[in-house]
Amino acid sequence: MNCKKMVQITWQEYDAQKDRVLILPAGSIEQHGPHLPLCVDTVIAERFAELLAEETGAVVAPVLSYGYKSKPCSGGGPLFPGTIDLNGITLQNLLIDLLTEFAADGYNKIFIMNAHFENEAFIEEAMDLVSRRVGPSVHMLLSNWWDPIPEGLIDQLFDVVPFPGWALEHAAVTETSLMMYFAPELVRVDKISNIPPLTPPNYAEYPVPKDLIPESGTLASAYSSTAEKGKLIVDTVVPLLKDMMLRVFGSL
């Protein structure tokens, strides 16, 4: 099947596809260490959405490039230039408007493909409020690329460095491998270093101390990342996301 990008089709073609799933990719603009660009979450969200659309005939809406505030110990937070954050209510209201518009256009199967962990609570809140507004005829689904990863794949991906946990797996093996697969020209391979994972405190402090995380912004090592590992993630996760869509929506 072809990937139908909403921005590349006419309004008549868009209207004719409303029995299909509409996928809304959601990312962020935030620092990802010295070896990855600011657009990592946005690129990953959009590429997963496009691959799912190729498998299912879904329509892909324009990616949400800005996301909720990056947390200090899972992304770097306000310590780094280039991390451009939205307040939670801003993201929530933006999503309410978008989801309401898609529903008004007749799309009743909407999948939000998220690639920025901190977005999730505000996306889910928007889904809840929109569902109350438009009623049960509109089904909305939220997922990401990391939760479906099976335990056995974790062992394959972290065959050289230990898995630090998803909070610290920021700009590390999985995201770097995905970017090597999706957009290798954006990866500064020479700037990858083998570092020990951050040991974060078990509390939150504001203002955020400037020495809370390493100056590089990398929370765990990206050493041993490869495009092959990125492809392995994609080949494993896309079918699982497709199955998830079938369970929730009944048809694609």
mmCIF file of N, CA and C in Angstrom, residues 140-212:
data_model
loop_
_atom_site.group_PDB
_atom_site.id
_atom_site.type_symbol
_atom_site.label_atom_id
_atom_site.label_comp_id
_atom_site.label_asym_id
_atom_site.label_seq_id
_atom_site.Cartn_x
_atom_site.Cartn_y
_atom_site.Cartn_z
ATOM 1 N N MET A 140 -9.878 6.399 19.395
ATOM 2 C CA MET A 140 -8.537 6.983 19.399
ATOM 3 C C MET A 140 -7.582 6.035 20.119
ATOM 4 N N LEU A 141 -6.397 5.911 19.577
ATOM 5 C CA LEU A 141 -5.377 5.002 20.097
ATOM 6 C C LEU A 141 -4.072 5.764 20.251
ATOM 7 N N LEU A 142 -3.405 5.574 21.380
ATOM 8 C CA LEU A 142 -2.095 6.180 21.628
ATOM 9 C C LEU A 142 -1.082 5.082 21.892
ATOM 10 N N SER A 143 0.053 5.131 21.198
ATOM 11 C CA SER A 143 1.148 4.226 21.509
ATOM 12 C C SER A 143 2.466 4.884 21.116
ATOM 13 N N ASN A 144 3.537 4.142 21.278
ATOM 14 C CA ASN A 144 4.892 4.614 20.986
ATOM 15 C C ASN A 144 5.681 3.453 20.408
ATOM 16 N N TRP A 145 6.977 3.646 20.211
ATOM 17 C CA TRP A 145 7.765 2.564 19.611
ATOM 18 C C TRP A 145 8.493 1.715 20.645
ATOM 19 N N TRP A 146 8.602 2.184 21.896
ATOM 20 C CA TRP A 146 9.413 1.447 22.877
ATOM 21 C C TRP A 146 8.597 0.466 23.718
ATOM 22 N N ASP A 147 7.351 0.788 24.065
ATOM 23 C CA ASP A 147 6.571 -0.132 24.897
ATOM 24 C C ASP A 147 6.339 -1.488 24.233
ATOM 25 N N PRO A 148 6.130 -1.565 22.904
ATOM 26 C CA PRO A 148 5.916 -2.881 22.298
ATOM 27 C C PRO A 148 7.170 -3.754 22.191
ATOM 28 N N ILE A 149 8.359 -3.184 22.450
ATOM 29 C CA ILE A 149 9.586 -3.966 22.269
ATOM 30 C C ILE A 149 9.613 -5.138 23.251
ATOM 31 N N PRO A 150 9.713 -6.376 22.757
ATOM 32 C CA PRO A 150 9.736 -7.531 23.656
ATOM 33 C C PRO A 150 11.062 -7.643 24.406
ATOM 34 N N GLU A 151 11.011 -8.307 25.540
ATOM 35 C CA GLU A 151 12.187 -8.428 26.403
ATOM 36 C C GLU A 151 13.360 -9.061 25.669
ATOM 37 N N GLY A 152 13.076 -10.052 24.828
ATOM 38 C CA GLY A 152 14.161 -10.721 24.111
ATOM 39 C C GLY A 152 14.914 -9.795 23.182
ATOM 40 N N LEU A 153 14.222 -8.814 22.620
ATOM 41 C CA LEU A 153 14.893 -7.869 21.730
ATOM 42 C C LEU A 153 15.815 -6.937 22.514
ATOM 43 N N ILE A 154 15.437 -6.623 23.736
ATOM 44 C CA ILE A 154 16.301 -5.780 24.585
ATOM 45 C C ILE A 154 17.676 -6.429 24.709
ATOM 46 N N ASP A 155 17.705 -7.726 24.920
ATOM 47 C CA ASP A 155 18.978 -8.432 25.067
ATOM 48 C C ASP A 155 19.818 -8.340 23.792
ATOM 49 N N GLN A 156 19.170 -8.377 22.633
ATOM 50 C CA GLN A 156 19.911 -8.277 21.371
ATOM 51 C C GLN A 156 20.447 -6.870 21.140
ATOM 52 N N LEU A 157 19.665 -5.873 21.512
ATOM 53 C CA LEU A 157 20.072 -4.487 21.279
ATOM 54 C C LEU A 157 21.198 -4.076 22.216
ATOM 55 N N PHE A 158 21.164 -4.578 23.440
ATOM 56 C CA PHE A 158 22.161 -4.198 24.443
ATOM 57 C C PHE A 158 23.122 -5.363 24.680
ATOM 58 N N ASP A 159 23.788 -5.738 23.595
ATOM 59 C CA ASP A 159 24.722 -6.856 23.644
ATOM 60 C C ASP A 159 26.133 -6.422 24.040
ATOM 61 N N VAL A 160 26.383 -5.107 24.061
ATOM 62 C CA VAL A 160 27.708 -4.587 24.406
ATOM 63 C C VAL A 160 27.637 -3.723 25.668
ATOM 64 N N VAL A 161 26.705 -2.791 25.699
ATOM 65 C CA VAL A 161 26.509 -1.955 26.886
ATOM 66 C C VAL A 161 25.226 -2.394 27.583
ATOM 67 N N PRO A 162 25.115 -2.219 28.901
ATOM 68 C CA PRO A 162 23.907 -2.648 29.610
ATOM 69 C C PRO A 162 22.729 -1.726 29.324
ATOM 70 N N PHE A 163 21.527 -2.288 29.375
ATOM 71 C CA PHE A 163 20.315 -1.496 29.220
ATOM 72 C C PHE A 163 20.135 -0.616 30.452
ATOM 73 N N PRO A 164 20.088 0.720 30.292
ATOM 74 C CA PRO A 164 20.030 1.607 31.461
ATOM 75 C C PRO A 164 18.629 1.890 31.963
ATOM 76 N N GLY A 165 17.603 1.337 31.298
ATOM 77 C CA GLY A 165 16.210 1.698 31.592
ATOM 78 C C GLY A 165 15.753 2.771 30.613
ATOM 79 N N TRP A 166 14.435 2.830 30.360
ATOM 80 C CA TRP A 166 13.943 3.710 29.304
ATOM 81 C C TRP A 166 14.117 5.184 29.629
ATOM 82 N N ALA A 167 14.079 5.574 30.890
ATOM 83 C CA ALA A 167 14.249 6.992 31.226
ATOM 84 C C ALA A 167 15.625 7.500 30.794
ATOM 85 N N LEU A 168 16.644 6.679 30.977
ATOM 86 C CA LEU A 168 18.011 7.085 30.625
ATOM 87 C C LEU A 168 18.385 6.715 29.197
ATOM 88 N N GLU A 169 17.543 5.955 28.526
ATOM 89 C CA GLU A 169 17.842 5.537 27.157
ATOM 90 C C GLU A 169 17.480 6.676 26.200
ATOM 91 N N HIS A 170 18.092 7.826 26.469
ATOM 92 C CA HIS A 170 17.862 9.057 25.707
ATOM 93 C C HIS A 170 19.130 9.368 24.929
ATOM 94 N N ALA A 171 19.010 9.437 23.592
ATOM 95 C CA ALA A 171 20.178 9.658 22.731
ATOM 96 C C ALA A 171 21.187 8.525 22.887
ATOM 97 N N ALA A 172 20.710 7.366 23.316
ATOM 98 C CA ALA A 172 21.605 6.234 23.544
ATOM 99 C C ALA A 172 21.389 5.184 22.437
ATOM 100 N N VAL A 173 21.465 3.911 22.765
ATOM 101 C CA VAL A 173 21.548 2.878 21.732
ATOM 102 C C VAL A 173 20.315 2.835 20.824
ATOM 103 N N THR A 174 19.116 2.863 21.415
ATOM 104 C CA THR A 174 17.933 2.671 20.573
ATOM 105 C C THR A 174 17.670 3.878 19.676
ATOM 106 N N GLU A 175 17.665 5.075 20.246
ATOM 107 C CA GLU A 175 17.400 6.260 19.417
ATOM 108 C C GLU A 175 18.501 6.469 18.387
ATOM 109 N N THR A 176 19.740 6.236 18.782
ATOM 110 C CA THR A 176 20.845 6.406 17.831
ATOM 111 C C THR A 176 20.761 5.384 16.710
ATOM 112 N N SER A 177 20.433 4.137 17.057
ATOM 113 C CA SER A 177 20.309 3.104 16.030
ATOM 114 C C SER A 177 19.154 3.408 15.077
ATOM 115 N N LEU A 178 18.034 3.881 15.625
ATOM 116 C CA LEU A 178 16.908 4.246 14.764
ATOM 117 C C LEU A 178 17.286 5.384 13.821
ATOM 118 N N MET A 179 18.029 6.368 14.318
ATOM 119 C CA MET A 179 18.439 7.478 13.453
ATOM 120 C C MET A 179 19.467 7.018 12.422
ATOM 121 N N MET A 180 20.324 6.077 12.783
ATOM 122 C CA MET A 180 21.263 5.520 11.805
ATOM 123 C C MET A 180 20.515 4.813 10.675
ATOM 124 N N TYR A 181 19.365 4.235 11.013
ATOM 125 C CA TYR A 181 18.556 3.545 10.012
ATOM 126 C C TYR A 181 17.695 4.521 9.215
ATOM 127 N N PHE A 182 17.041 5.465 9.909
ATOM 128 C CA PHE A 182 16.120 6.385 9.255
ATOM 129 C C PHE A 182 16.813 7.557 8.558
ATOM 130 N N ALA A 183 17.834 8.106 9.194
ATOM 131 C CA ALA A 183 18.462 9.331 8.674
ATOM 132 C C ALA A 183 19.953 9.342 9.017
ATOM 133 N N PRO A 184 20.730 8.424 8.432
ATOM 134 C CA PRO A 184 22.143 8.298 8.800
ATOM 135 C C PRO A 184 22.951 9.566 8.558
ATOM 136 N N GLU A 185 22.504 10.391 7.622
ATOM 137 C CA GLU A 185 23.240 11.614 7.322
ATOM 138 C C GLU A 185 23.181 12.628 8.467
ATOM 139 N N LEU A 186 22.277 12.412 9.429
ATOM 140 C CA LEU A 186 22.136 13.337 10.549
ATOM 141 C C LEU A 186 22.884 12.889 11.803
ATOM 142 N N VAL A 187 23.509 11.714 11.745
ATOM 143 C CA VAL A 187 24.203 11.162 12.917
ATOM 144 C C VAL A 187 25.693 11.496 12.846
ATOM 145 N N ARG A 188 26.218 12.114 13.904
ATOM 146 C CA ARG A 188 27.659 12.433 14.002
ATOM 147 C C ARG A 188 28.343 11.262 14.706
ATOM 148 N N VAL A 189 28.669 10.245 13.934
ATOM 149 C CA VAL A 189 29.188 8.997 14.508
ATOM 150 C C VAL A 189 30.480 9.239 15.282
ATOM 151 N N ASP A 190 31.294 10.171 14.823
ATOM 152 C CA ASP A 190 32.576 10.425 15.479
ATOM 153 C C ASP A 190 32.422 11.032 16.871
ATOM 154 N N LYS A 191 31.238 11.492 17.205
ATOM 155 C CA LYS A 191 31.013 12.104 18.518
ATOM 156 C C LYS A 191 30.364 11.147 19.521
ATOM 157 N N ILE A 192 30.182 9.886 19.131
ATOM 158 C CA ILE A 192 29.648 8.885 20.058
ATOM 159 C C ILE A 192 30.763 8.422 20.991
ATOM 160 N N SER A 193 30.473 8.420 22.284
ATOM 161 C CA SER A 193 31.467 7.961 23.255
ATOM 162 C C SER A 193 30.843 6.934 24.190
ATOM 163 N N ASN A 194 31.691 6.101 24.749
ATOM 164 C CA ASN A 194 31.237 5.071 25.675
ATOM 165 C C ASN A 194 31.338 5.614 27.084
ATOM 166 N N ILE A 195 30.191 5.983 27.659
ATOM 167 C CA ILE A 195 30.157 6.592 28.982
ATOM 168 C C ILE A 195 29.276 5.766 29.908
ATOM 169 N N PRO A 196 29.492 5.839 31.221
ATOM 170 C CA PRO A 196 28.593 5.145 32.143
ATOM 171 C C PRO A 196 27.253 5.873 32.198
ATOM 172 N N PRO A 197 26.159 5.164 32.483
ATOM 173 C CA PRO A 197 24.859 5.827 32.572
ATOM 174 C C PRO A 197 24.785 6.756 33.772
ATOM 175 N N LEU A 198 23.965 7.786 33.636
ATOM 176 C CA LEU A 198 23.717 8.722 34.723
ATOM 177 C C LEU A 198 23.078 7.999 35.913
ATOM 178 N N THR A 199 23.428 8.421 37.110
ATOM 179 C CA THR A 199 22.731 7.956 38.310
ATOM 180 C C THR A 199 21.891 9.114 38.816
ATOM 181 N N PRO A 200 20.609 9.162 38.436
ATOM 182 C CA PRO A 200 19.793 10.321 38.784
ATOM 183 C C PRO A 200 19.344 10.276 40.238
ATOM 184 N N PRO A 201 19.058 11.426 40.833
ATOM 185 C CA PRO A 201 18.494 11.433 42.194
ATOM 186 C C PRO A 201 17.061 10.919 42.162
ATOM 187 N N ASN A 202 16.551 10.512 43.311
ATOM 188 C CA ASN A 202 15.184 9.995 43.385
ATOM 189 C C ASN A 202 14.203 11.092 43.792
ATOM 190 N N TYR A 203 14.494 12.314 43.362
ATOM 191 C CA TYR A 203 13.626 13.454 43.636
ATOM 192 C C TYR A 203 13.789 14.456 42.497
ATOM 193 N N ALA A 204 12.876 15.398 42.422
ATOM 194 C CA ALA A 204 12.960 16.468 41.419
ATOM 195 C C ALA A 204 13.268 17.780 42.118
ATOM 196 N N GLU A 205 14.105 18.607 41.498
ATOM 197 C CA GLU A 205 14.507 19.885 42.092
ATOM 198 C C GLU A 205 14.421 20.988 41.041
ATOM 199 N N TYR A 206 13.788 22.094 41.428
ATOM 200 C CA TYR A 206 13.725 23.272 40.557
ATOM 201 C C TYR A 206 14.102 24.507 41.351
ATOM 202 N N PRO A 207 14.880 25.423 40.796
ATOM 203 C CA PRO A 207 15.514 25.376 39.482
ATOM 204 C C PRO A 207 16.426 24.149 39.342
ATOM 205 N N VAL A 208 16.528 23.661 38.136
ATOM 206 C CA VAL A 208 17.327 22.461 37.894
ATOM 207 C C VAL A 208 18.804 22.788 38.065
ATOM 208 N N PRO A 209 19.524 22.050 38.923
ATOM 209 C CA PRO A 209 20.961 22.294 39.086
ATOM 210 C C PRO A 209 21.707 22.092 37.769
ATOM 211 N N LYS A 210 22.615 22.985 37.464
ATOM 212 C CA LYS A 210 23.321 22.921 36.186
ATOM 213 C C LYS A 210 24.216 21.697 36.067
ATOM 214 N N ASP A 211 24.621 21.126 37.198
ATOM 215 C CA ASP A 211 25.493 19.959 37.155
ATOM 216 C C ASP A 211 24.731 18.652 37.348
ATOM 217 N N LEU A 212 23.409 18.682 37.180
ATOM 218 C CA LEU A 212 22.605 17.490 37.410
ATOM 219 C C LEU A 212 22.945 16.381 36.434
#
